[in-house]
Amino acid sequence: MFSFINNFYKLKQMFLFVLLFIYALFLVALVTNNMVSAEGAFLIVVLFIITYMFFVNFFALFSKNIDKHTKSVQQTLLENIPKGIMLTSKDGTIEYVNKYFETITLYKKEEVLGQKVNILKSGHHPQKFYEKLWNKIQSEGYFNGEIVNRKKDGQIYHQRVSITAVFEEDKISSYIAIFSDISHEKEILQKLKNQKESLKKQAQMDYLTNIYNRSKFDDILEYECKKFERYKENFCLLFIDVDHFKRINDTYGHDVGDSVLVELSSVISQNIRSSDTFARWGGEEFVLLLSQTTLTQSKRIANKLRKQVEFFEFETVGNITVSMGLVEYNRSYTIDEFIKKADNALYKAKKNGRNRVEID
């Protein structure tokens, strides 16, 4: 349709030019060959003028109808395009909105015409955000991005918007904003993000005690060993094992045994530093990485934790004890050797009577 309109205006000019050219050639030929008198030539010129004016008026009428049809099509497109459209004056007064604007914002056209654009402000953005936005439009002539606005009913919504400055004689005369509501899209993205974070957490956390699992602890331990190579910060590894845990399971059942592990995790978690890393190694065995701590300091911390467990009243089973194996990291150790030494220290604590801290 618009291709035809553009071609029509070109063909109109060409047709009138060719018509004029042919008449001129015809008149010159007649006069040159004495085939027409002066009066006849005058009549031919008059006839040409009448014919030319006829086509000029015909094309003018046709052009008017085309323009009218074009404006109608353009208005239909503006009104029915599935995006909100808003035209504002230079000072931000709303001069035009389409139907989809009404659908998104819930404002009727007559409610916003003549109002300032800040009628849509949500209060979500600081003033500096708007200053940066308008500075970009003033300097570059456009803005593409996301804005959080407010609907008539007070509901907050996210919109993706393109704001373009309209220039007249090299000066901004108005602005056109084309936008769409992306709130649903943002909700879906947030849900996917939450699911991703949840899956990531599940991959790192022990399903029963909700502390780090062995896989996550391995990553942290490897990082701590690498950090030692650079900063030489002492750290220790403490293995913790519940004494006579099989007896608890056999006497009270596995559900109670699981409950004991959950309670034990809570007791230790509440009594360690935020810089320490506590994880379930497997079964009734736990591991604690004590960062920036010497062997002497770590032994004092370990005995404090051991006593807190010993005197804690566990639900159903009452009091329990734990055995601990402690080792300080040395750069000569591989990670496997480091872990093995902590495990050996734990075995020594079990062998020497339980409820104690041993060092390898």
mmCIF file of C-alpha atoms in Angstrom:
data_model
loop_
_atom_site.group_PDB
_atom_site.id
_atom_site.type_symbol
_atom_site.label_atom_id
_atom_site.label_comp_id
_atom_site.label_asym_id
_atom_site.label_seq_id
_atom_site.Cartn_x
_atom_site.Cartn_y
_atom_site.Cartn_z
ATOM 1 C CA MET A 1 0.000 0.000 0.000
ATOM 2 C CA PHE A 2 2.665 2.556 1.071
ATOM 3 C CA SER A 3 4.903 1.443 -1.802
ATOM 4 C CA PHE A 4 2.098 2.272 -4.227
ATOM 5 C CA ILE A 5 1.595 5.706 -2.639
ATOM 6 C CA ASN A 6 5.267 6.571 -2.914
ATOM 7 C CA ASN A 7 5.349 5.441 -6.555
ATOM 8 C CA PHE A 8 2.151 7.369 -7.319
ATOM 9 C CA TYR A 9 3.686 10.713 -6.397
ATOM 10 C CA LYS A 10 6.687 9.991 -8.586
ATOM 11 C CA LEU A 11 4.511 8.871 -11.524
ATOM 12 C CA LYS A 12 2.303 11.975 -11.205
ATOM 13 C CA GLN A 13 5.239 14.306 -11.722
ATOM 14 C CA MET A 14 6.569 12.206 -14.570
ATOM 15 C CA PHE A 15 3.164 12.033 -16.306
ATOM 16 C CA LEU A 16 2.656 15.812 -16.207
ATOM 17 C CA PHE A 17 6.169 16.402 -17.508
ATOM 18 C CA VAL A 18 5.699 13.937 -20.393
ATOM 19 C CA LEU A 19 2.303 15.470 -21.226
ATOM 20 C CA LEU A 20 3.857 18.922 -21.397
ATOM 21 C CA PHE A 21 6.742 17.622 -23.493
ATOM 22 C CA ILE A 22 4.502 15.857 -26.012
ATOM 23 C CA TYR A 23 2.233 18.905 -26.429
ATOM 24 C CA ALA A 24 5.287 21.126 -26.959
ATOM 25 C CA LEU A 25 6.705 18.802 -29.625
ATOM 26 C CA PHE A 26 3.317 18.526 -31.306
ATOM 27 C CA LEU A 27 2.845 22.298 -31.372
ATOM 28 C CA VAL A 28 6.389 22.920 -32.680
ATOM 29 C CA ALA A 29 5.903 20.337 -35.431
ATOM 30 C CA LEU A 30 2.639 21.894 -36.558
ATOM 31 C CA VAL A 31 4.017 25.438 -36.610
ATOM 32 C CA THR A 32 7.268 24.447 -38.296
ATOM 33 C CA ASN A 33 5.461 22.673 -41.154
ATOM 34 C CA ASN A 34 2.896 25.450 -41.573
ATOM 35 C CA MET A 35 0.157 22.970 -40.797
ATOM 36 C CA VAL A 36 -1.660 25.300 -38.462
ATOM 37 C CA SER A 37 -2.506 28.997 -38.402
ATOM 38 C CA ALA A 38 -1.785 31.331 -35.528
ATOM 39 C CA GLU A 39 -5.392 31.061 -34.422
ATOM 40 C CA GLY A 40 -5.170 27.277 -34.533
ATOM 41 C CA ALA A 41 -1.962 27.309 -32.538
ATOM 42 C CA PHE A 42 -3.658 29.485 -29.925
ATOM 43 C CA LEU A 43 -6.569 27.036 -29.722
ATOM 44 C CA ILE A 44 -4.143 24.134 -29.307
ATOM 45 C CA VAL A 45 -2.382 25.962 -26.457
ATOM 46 C CA VAL A 46 -5.732 26.674 -24.804
ATOM 47 C CA LEU A 47 -6.717 23.021 -25.263
ATOM 48 C CA PHE A 48 -3.387 21.955 -23.715
ATOM 49 C CA ILE A 49 -3.884 24.282 -20.734
ATOM 50 C CA ILE A 50 -7.387 22.879 -20.187
ATOM 51 C CA THR A 51 -6.105 19.293 -20.488
ATOM 52 C CA TYR A 52 -3.145 20.006 -18.210
ATOM 53 C CA MET A 53 -5.343 21.652 -15.561
ATOM 54 C CA PHE A 54 -7.747 18.736 -15.783
ATOM 55 C CA PHE A 55 -4.986 16.271 -14.949
ATOM 56 C CA VAL A 56 -3.530 18.577 -12.286
ATOM 57 C CA ASN A 57 -6.944 18.776 -10.572
ATOM 58 C CA PHE A 58 -7.491 15.055 -11.073
ATOM 59 C CA PHE A 59 -4.188 14.214 -9.416
ATOM 60 C CA ALA A 60 -4.803 16.761 -6.653
ATOM 61 C CA LEU A 61 -8.170 15.173 -5.856
ATOM 62 C CA PHE A 62 -6.666 11.707 -6.060
ATOM 63 C CA SER A 63 -3.758 12.792 -3.840
ATOM 64 C CA LYS A 64 -6.192 14.242 -1.305
ATOM 65 C CA ASN A 65 -8.053 10.935 -1.131
ATOM 66 C CA ILE A 66 -4.780 9.061 -0.819
ATOM 67 C CA ASP A 67 -3.605 11.390 1.968
ATOM 68 C CA LYS A 68 -6.909 10.951 3.739
ATOM 69 C CA HIS A 69 -6.683 7.188 3.388
ATOM 70 C CA THR A 70 -3.051 7.200 4.492
ATOM 71 C CA LYS A 71 -3.856 9.215 7.611
ATOM 72 C CA SER A 72 -6.704 6.842 8.356
ATOM 73 C CA VAL A 73 -4.398 3.835 8.022
ATOM 74 C CA GLN A 74 -1.719 5.514 10.149
ATOM 75 C CA GLN A 75 -4.255 6.413 12.825
ATOM 76 C CA THR A 76 -5.564 2.837 12.816
ATOM 77 C CA LEU A 77 -2.018 1.541 13.207
ATOM 78 C CA LEU A 78 -1.278 3.937 16.060
ATOM 79 C CA GLU A 79 -4.482 3.051 17.859
ATOM 80 C CA ASN A 80 -4.213 -0.708 17.454
ATOM 81 C CA ILE A 81 -0.475 -1.401 17.602
ATOM 82 C CA PRO A 82 0.142 -3.636 20.687
ATOM 83 C CA LYS A 83 2.374 -1.048 22.349
ATOM 84 C CA GLY A 84 1.595 2.049 24.344
ATOM 85 C CA ILE A 85 2.267 5.292 22.482
ATOM 86 C CA MET A 86 2.447 8.710 24.116
ATOM 87 C CA LEU A 87 3.244 12.076 22.551
ATOM 88 C CA THR A 88 4.250 14.897 24.849
ATOM 89 C CA SER A 89 5.215 18.529 24.394
ATOM 90 C CA LYS A 90 8.699 19.769 25.158
ATOM 91 C CA ASP A 91 7.706 20.535 28.753
ATOM 92 C CA GLY A 92 6.308 17.027 29.313
ATOM 93 C CA THR A 93 2.592 17.726 28.822
ATOM 94 C CA ILE A 94 0.765 14.718 27.380
ATOM 95 C CA GLU A 95 -0.771 15.551 23.988
ATOM 96 C CA TYR A 96 -1.701 12.142 22.591
ATOM 97 C CA VAL A 97 -2.034 8.533 23.776
ATOM 98 C CA ASN A 98 -3.313 5.460 21.927
ATOM 99 C CA LYS A 99 -5.715 2.715 23.044
ATOM 100 C CA TYR A 100 -2.945 0.407 24.218
ATOM 101 C CA PHE A 101 -1.715 3.164 26.519
ATOM 102 C CA GLU A 102 -5.129 3.001 28.183
ATOM 103 C CA THR A 103 -4.921 -0.805 28.396
ATOM 104 C CA ILE A 104 -1.509 -0.734 30.100
ATOM 105 C CA THR A 105 -1.910 2.238 32.441
ATOM 106 C CA LEU A 106 -5.686 1.944 33.072
ATOM 107 C CA TYR A 107 -5.951 5.711 32.483
ATOM 108 C CA LYS A 108 -8.546 6.918 29.982
ATOM 109 C CA LYS A 109 -7.337 9.252 27.274
ATOM 110 C CA GLU A 110 -9.293 12.209 28.602
ATOM 111 C CA GLU A 111 -7.797 11.676 32.080
ATOM 112 C CA VAL A 112 -4.200 12.188 30.942
ATOM 113 C CA LEU A 113 -4.372 14.650 28.052
ATOM 114 C CA GLY A 114 -3.011 17.945 29.329
ATOM 115 C CA GLN A 115 -1.406 16.262 32.355
ATOM 116 C CA LYS A 116 2.342 16.031 32.991
ATOM 117 C CA VAL A 117 4.101 12.705 32.417
ATOM 118 C CA ASN A 118 4.983 12.472 36.118
ATOM 119 C CA ILE A 119 1.396 11.307 36.672
ATOM 120 C CA LEU A 120 2.859 7.875 35.864
ATOM 121 C CA LYS A 121 5.814 8.087 38.265
ATOM 122 C CA SER A 122 6.066 5.217 40.731
ATOM 123 C CA GLY A 123 8.585 6.638 43.183
ATOM 124 C CA HIS A 124 10.729 3.580 42.510
ATOM 125 C CA HIS A 125 13.550 5.540 40.848
ATOM 126 C CA PRO A 126 15.668 8.258 42.509
ATOM 127 C CA GLN A 127 15.727 11.724 40.974
ATOM 128 C CA LYS A 128 19.206 11.078 39.553
ATOM 129 C CA PHE A 129 17.759 8.305 37.381
ATOM 130 C CA TYR A 130 15.432 10.759 35.630
ATOM 131 C CA GLU A 131 18.152 13.380 35.349
ATOM 132 C CA LYS A 132 20.412 10.863 33.620
ATOM 133 C CA LEU A 133 17.543 9.749 31.359
ATOM 134 C CA TRP A 134 16.704 13.261 30.158
ATOM 135 C CA ASN A 135 20.343 14.215 29.778
ATOM 136 C CA LYS A 136 20.754 11.277 27.415
ATOM 137 C CA ILE A 137 17.713 12.316 25.371
ATOM 138 C CA GLN A 138 18.895 15.912 25.195
ATOM 139 C CA SER A 139 22.384 14.914 24.058
ATOM 140 C CA GLU A 140 21.621 11.866 21.878
ATOM 141 C CA GLY A 141 17.976 12.327 20.948
ATOM 142 C CA TYR A 142 16.686 9.046 22.358
ATOM 143 C CA PHE A 143 16.509 6.696 25.332
ATOM 144 C CA ASN A 144 16.002 2.932 25.323
ATOM 145 C CA GLY A 145 15.623 1.101 28.610
ATOM 146 C CA GLU A 146 13.356 -0.007 31.442
ATOM 147 C CA ILE A 147 11.316 2.197 33.761
ATOM 148 C CA VAL A 148 9.124 1.251 36.709
ATOM 149 C CA ASN A 149 5.840 3.207 36.547
ATOM 150 C CA ARG A 150 2.519 3.212 38.372
ATOM 151 C CA LYS A 151 -0.933 2.461 36.954
ATOM 152 C CA LYS A 152 -4.089 4.371 37.807
ATOM 153 C CA ASP A 153 -5.032 1.783 40.458
ATOM 154 C CA GLY A 154 -1.633 2.178 42.154
ATOM 155 C CA GLN A 155 -0.192 -1.039 40.801
ATOM 156 C CA ILE A 156 3.529 -0.923 40.017
ATOM 157 C CA TYR A 157 4.579 -2.241 36.606
ATOM 158 C CA HIS A 158 7.790 -2.577 34.634
ATOM 159 C CA GLN A 159 7.899 -1.170 31.141
ATOM 160 C CA ARG A 160 10.421 -1.344 28.339
ATOM 161 C CA VAL A 161 10.370 2.068 26.681
ATOM 162 C CA SER A 162 11.881 3.925 23.763
ATOM 163 C CA ILE A 163 11.711 7.737 24.036
ATOM 164 C CA THR A 164 12.616 9.752 20.939
ATOM 165 C CA ALA A 165 12.973 13.514 20.640
ATOM 166 C CA VAL A 166 11.175 15.217 17.705
ATOM 167 C CA PHE A 167 13.161 18.093 16.204
ATOM 168 C CA GLU A 168 11.892 21.171 14.382
ATOM 169 C CA GLU A 169 14.487 23.603 13.012
ATOM 170 C CA ASP A 170 17.204 21.804 15.007
ATOM 171 C CA LYS A 171 15.306 22.279 18.286
ATOM 172 C CA ILE A 172 13.371 19.701 20.281
ATOM 173 C CA SER A 173 9.655 20.353 19.930
ATOM 174 C CA SER A 174 8.159 17.193 21.435
ATOM 175 C CA TYR A 175 8.803 13.605 22.528
ATOM 176 C CA ILE A 176 7.374 10.263 21.446
ATOM 177 C CA ALA A 177 7.406 7.354 23.899
ATOM 178 C CA ILE A 178 6.668 3.801 22.742
ATOM 179 C CA PHE A 179 6.480 1.238 25.539
ATOM 180 C CA SER A 180 5.265 -2.201 26.559
ATOM 181 C CA ASP A 181 4.417 -3.781 29.907
ATOM 182 C CA ILE A 182 7.069 -6.394 30.756
ATOM 183 C CA SER A 183 5.921 -7.104 34.328
ATOM 184 C CA HIS A 184 4.936 -10.680 33.503
ATOM 185 C CA GLU A 185 8.243 -11.216 31.753
ATOM 186 C CA LYS A 186 10.089 -9.860 34.808
ATOM 187 C CA GLU A 187 8.115 -12.180 37.094
ATOM 188 C CA ILE A 188 9.060 -15.194 34.985
ATOM 189 C CA LEU A 189 12.728 -14.153 34.949
ATOM 190 C CA GLN A 190 12.663 -13.687 38.734
ATOM 191 C CA LYS A 191 11.112 -17.131 39.211
ATOM 192 C CA LEU A 192 13.773 -18.674 36.977
ATOM 193 C CA LYS A 193 16.450 -16.821 38.933
ATOM 194 C CA ASN A 194 15.005 -18.054 42.228
ATOM 195 C CA GLN A 195 14.820 -21.603 40.899
ATOM 196 C CA LYS A 196 18.420 -21.375 39.729
ATOM 197 C CA GLU A 197 19.540 -20.088 43.129
ATOM 198 C CA SER A 198 17.501 -22.800 44.829
ATOM 199 C CA LEU A 199 19.069 -25.518 42.684
ATOM 200 C CA LYS A 200 22.501 -24.045 43.311
ATOM 201 C CA LYS A 201 21.825 -24.038 47.038
ATOM 202 C CA GLN A 202 20.560 -27.613 46.923
ATOM 203 C CA ALA A 203 23.758 -28.646 45.140
ATOM 204 C CA GLN A 204 25.818 -27.045 47.929
ATOM 205 C CA MET A 205 23.770 -27.865 51.014
ATOM 206 C CA ASP A 206 23.237 -31.066 52.949
ATOM 207 C CA TYR A 207 19.605 -32.119 52.539
ATOM 208 C CA LEU A 208 19.149 -33.063 56.220
ATOM 209 C CA THR A 209 21.055 -30.497 58.271
ATOM 210 C CA ASN A 210 20.947 -27.571 55.806
ATOM 211 C CA ILE A 211 24.656 -26.874 56.241
ATOM 212 C CA TYR A 212 27.281 -27.238 53.506
ATOM 213 C CA ASN A 213 27.700 -30.679 52.012
ATOM 214 C CA ARG A 214 30.994 -32.453 51.353
ATOM 215 C CA SER A 215 31.222 -31.295 47.739
ATOM 216 C CA LYS A 216 30.934 -27.630 48.678
ATOM 217 C CA PHE A 217 33.375 -28.077 51.543
ATOM 218 C CA ASP A 218 35.939 -29.608 49.163
ATOM 219 C CA ASP A 219 35.754 -26.449 47.038
ATOM 220 C CA ILE A 220 36.221 -24.181 50.059
ATOM 221 C CA LEU A 221 39.104 -26.249 51.399
ATOM 222 C CA GLU A 222 40.882 -26.130 48.027
ATOM 223 C CA TYR A 223 40.418 -22.340 47.928
ATOM 224 C CA GLU A 224 41.747 -21.999 51.489
ATOM 225 C CA CYS A 225 44.873 -24.013 50.610
ATOM 226 C CA LYS A 226 45.548 -21.791 47.589
ATOM 227 C CA LYS A 227 45.007 -18.692 49.711
ATOM 228 C CA PHE A 228 47.561 -20.005 52.213
ATOM 229 C CA GLU A 229 50.180 -20.123 49.450
ATOM 230 C CA ARG A 230 49.704 -16.402 48.870
ATOM 231 C CA TYR A 231 48.951 -14.919 52.290
ATOM 232 C CA LYS A 232 50.388 -17.557 54.667
ATOM 233 C CA GLU A 233 47.304 -17.345 56.896
ATOM 234 C CA ASN A 234 47.154 -20.288 59.314
ATOM 235 C CA PHE A 235 44.041 -22.447 59.350
ATOM 236 C CA CYS A 236 43.062 -25.764 60.904
ATOM 237 C CA LEU A 237 40.766 -28.657 60.092
ATOM 238 C CA LEU A 238 38.560 -30.282 62.722
ATOM 239 C CA PHE A 239 36.808 -33.610 62.190
ATOM 240 C CA ILE A 240 33.793 -34.203 64.465
ATOM 241 C CA ASP A 241 32.079 -37.551 65.000
ATOM 242 C CA VAL A 242 29.075 -38.404 67.198
ATOM 243 C CA ASP A 243 30.012 -40.987 69.823
ATOM 244 C CA HIS A 244 27.979 -44.222 69.825
ATOM 245 C CA PHE A 245 25.680 -42.979 67.088
ATOM 246 C CA LYS A 246 24.772 -46.524 66.049
ATOM 247 C CA ARG A 247 23.464 -47.121 69.556
ATOM 248 C CA ILE A 248 21.183 -44.053 69.182
ATOM 249 C CA ASN A 249 19.771 -45.382 65.901
ATOM 250 C CA ASP A 250 19.309 -48.891 67.292
ATOM 251 C CA THR A 251 17.630 -47.618 70.473
ATOM 252 C CA TYR A 252 15.440 -44.788 69.199
ATOM 253 C CA GLY A 253 15.240 -45.333 65.448
ATOM 254 C CA HIS A 254 16.714 -43.526 62.452
ATOM 255 C CA ASP A 255 14.245 -40.628 62.631
ATOM 256 C CA VAL A 256 15.529 -39.723 66.094
ATOM 257 C CA GLY A 257 19.072 -40.229 64.853
ATOM 258 C CA ASP A 258 18.417 -37.729 62.062
ATOM 259 C CA SER A 259 16.943 -35.322 64.580
ATOM 260 C CA VAL A 260 20.116 -35.571 66.683
ATOM 261 C CA LEU A 261 22.237 -34.661 63.635
ATOM 262 C CA VAL A 262 20.036 -31.643 62.918
ATOM 263 C CA GLU A 263 20.240 -30.451 66.533
ATOM 264 C CA LEU A 264 24.000 -31.010 66.644
ATOM 265 C CA SER A 265 24.437 -28.980 63.449
ATOM 266 C CA SER A 266 22.455 -26.152 65.008
ATOM 267 C CA VAL A 267 24.476 -26.180 68.252
ATOM 268 C CA ILE A 268 27.817 -26.002 66.455
ATOM 269 C CA SER A 269 26.639 -23.491 63.841
ATOM 270 C CA GLN A 270 25.521 -21.092 66.561
ATOM 271 C CA ASN A 271 28.880 -21.241 68.336
ATOM 272 C CA ILE A 272 31.377 -20.720 65.513
ATOM 273 C CA ARG A 273 32.562 -17.604 63.731
ATOM 274 C CA SER A 274 31.082 -16.415 60.444
ATOM 275 C CA SER A 275 34.537 -16.839 58.902
ATOM 276 C CA ASP A 276 34.586 -20.573 59.735
ATOM 277 C CA THR A 277 33.139 -23.229 57.433
ATOM 278 C CA PHE A 278 31.015 -26.037 58.855
ATOM 279 C CA ALA A 279 29.845 -28.989 56.764
ATOM 280 C CA ARG A 280 28.500 -32.501 56.974
ATOM 281 C CA TRP A 281 31.176 -34.913 55.830
ATOM 282 C CA GLY A 282 28.895 -37.936 55.753
ATOM 283 C CA GLY A 283 26.726 -39.977 58.118
ATOM 284 C CA GLU A 284 27.324 -38.754 61.678
ATOM 285 C CA GLU A 285 30.640 -37.147 60.768
ATOM 286 C CA PHE A 286 31.130 -33.398 60.396
ATOM 287 C CA VAL A 287 34.027 -31.147 59.451
ATOM 288 C CA LEU A 288 34.918 -27.631 60.538
ATOM 289 C CA LEU A 289 37.474 -25.374 58.853
ATOM 290 C CA LEU A 290 38.843 -22.789 61.274
ATOM 291 C CA SER A 291 40.264 -19.899 59.244
ATOM 292 C CA GLN A 292 43.105 -17.611 60.391
ATOM 293 C CA THR A 293 43.621 -19.779 63.449
ATOM 294 C CA THR A 294 46.703 -21.480 64.916
ATOM 295 C CA LEU A 295 46.719 -25.010 66.271
ATOM 296 C CA THR A 296 46.673 -23.762 69.891
ATOM 297 C CA GLN A 297 43.730 -21.452 69.225
ATOM 298 C CA SER A 298 41.894 -24.169 67.329
ATOM 299 C CA LYS A 299 42.293 -26.692 70.140
ATOM 300 C CA ARG A 300 40.777 -24.186 72.575
ATOM 301 C CA ILE A 301 37.835 -23.612 70.198
ATOM 302 C CA ALA A 302 37.377 -27.349 69.650
ATOM 303 C CA ASN A 303 37.234 -28.124 73.390
ATOM 304 C CA LYS A 304 34.736 -25.307 73.893
ATOM 305 C CA LEU A 305 32.488 -26.779 71.193
ATOM 306 C CA ARG A 306 32.900 -30.277 72.615
ATOM 307 C CA LYS A 307 31.703 -29.141 76.050
ATOM 308 C CA GLN A 308 28.765 -27.224 74.584
ATOM 309 C CA VAL A 309 27.628 -30.404 72.845
ATOM 310 C CA GLU A 310 28.205 -32.509 75.966
ATOM 311 C CA PHE A 311 26.010 -30.316 78.155
ATOM 312 C CA PHE A 312 23.296 -29.656 75.577
ATOM 313 C CA GLU A 313 20.000 -31.439 76.250
ATOM 314 C CA PHE A 314 19.016 -33.152 73.004
ATOM 315 C CA GLU A 315 15.373 -33.939 72.427
ATOM 316 C CA THR A 316 14.509 -37.568 73.199
ATOM 317 C CA VAL A 317 18.083 -38.820 73.706
ATOM 318 C CA GLY A 318 19.228 -36.302 76.319
ATOM 319 C CA ASN A 319 23.012 -35.826 76.374
ATOM 320 C CA ILE A 320 25.500 -37.051 73.792
ATOM 321 C CA THR A 321 29.220 -36.555 73.238
ATOM 322 C CA VAL A 322 31.442 -36.043 70.223
ATOM 323 C CA SER A 323 35.043 -36.937 69.405
ATOM 324 C CA MET A 324 37.260 -34.535 67.464
ATOM 325 C CA GLY A 325 40.401 -34.779 65.388
ATOM 326 C CA LEU A 326 42.420 -31.618 64.745
ATOM 327 C CA VAL A 327 45.230 -30.777 62.357
ATOM 328 C CA GLU A 328 46.908 -27.519 61.252
ATOM 329 C CA TYR A 329 47.627 -26.999 57.560
ATOM 330 C CA ASN A 330 51.192 -27.221 56.361
ATOM 331 C CA ARG A 331 52.251 -26.342 52.831
ATOM 332 C CA SER A 332 54.014 -29.693 52.550
ATOM 333 C CA TYR A 333 50.618 -31.464 52.741
ATOM 334 C CA THR A 334 48.491 -32.303 49.770
ATOM 335 C CA ILE A 335 44.769 -31.827 50.386
ATOM 336 C CA ASP A 336 44.284 -35.586 50.651
ATOM 337 C CA GLU A 337 47.128 -35.844 53.177
ATOM 338 C CA PHE A 338 45.681 -32.962 55.168
ATOM 339 C CA ILE A 339 42.283 -34.640 55.371
ATOM 340 C CA LYS A 340 43.890 -37.990 56.202
ATOM 341 C CA LYS A 341 45.757 -36.460 59.147
ATOM 342 C CA ALA A 342 42.523 -34.982 60.539
ATOM 343 C CA ASP A 343 40.867 -38.370 60.118
ATOM 344 C CA ASN A 344 43.768 -40.059 61.919
ATOM 345 C CA ALA A 345 43.432 -37.586 64.791
ATOM 346 C CA LEU A 346 39.717 -38.379 65.021
ATOM 347 C CA TYR A 347 40.470 -42.128 65.101
ATOM 348 C CA LYS A 348 42.944 -41.454 67.945
ATOM 349 C CA ALA A 349 40.222 -39.577 69.885
ATOM 350 C CA LYS A 350 37.868 -42.545 69.476
ATOM 351 C CA LYS A 351 40.561 -44.977 70.510
ATOM 352 C CA ASN A 352 41.564 -42.964 73.573
ATOM 353 C CA GLY A 353 38.084 -42.954 75.135
ATOM 354 C CA ARG A 354 35.914 -40.571 73.031
ATOM 355 C CA ASN A 355 34.563 -37.171 74.068
ATOM 356 C CA ARG A 356 37.955 -35.608 73.525
ATOM 357 C CA VAL A 357 40.086 -33.614 71.066
ATOM 358 C CA GLU A 358 43.213 -35.206 69.599
ATOM 359 C CA ILE A 359 45.875 -33.684 67.365
ATOM 360 C CA ASP A 360 47.802 -35.463 64.644
#
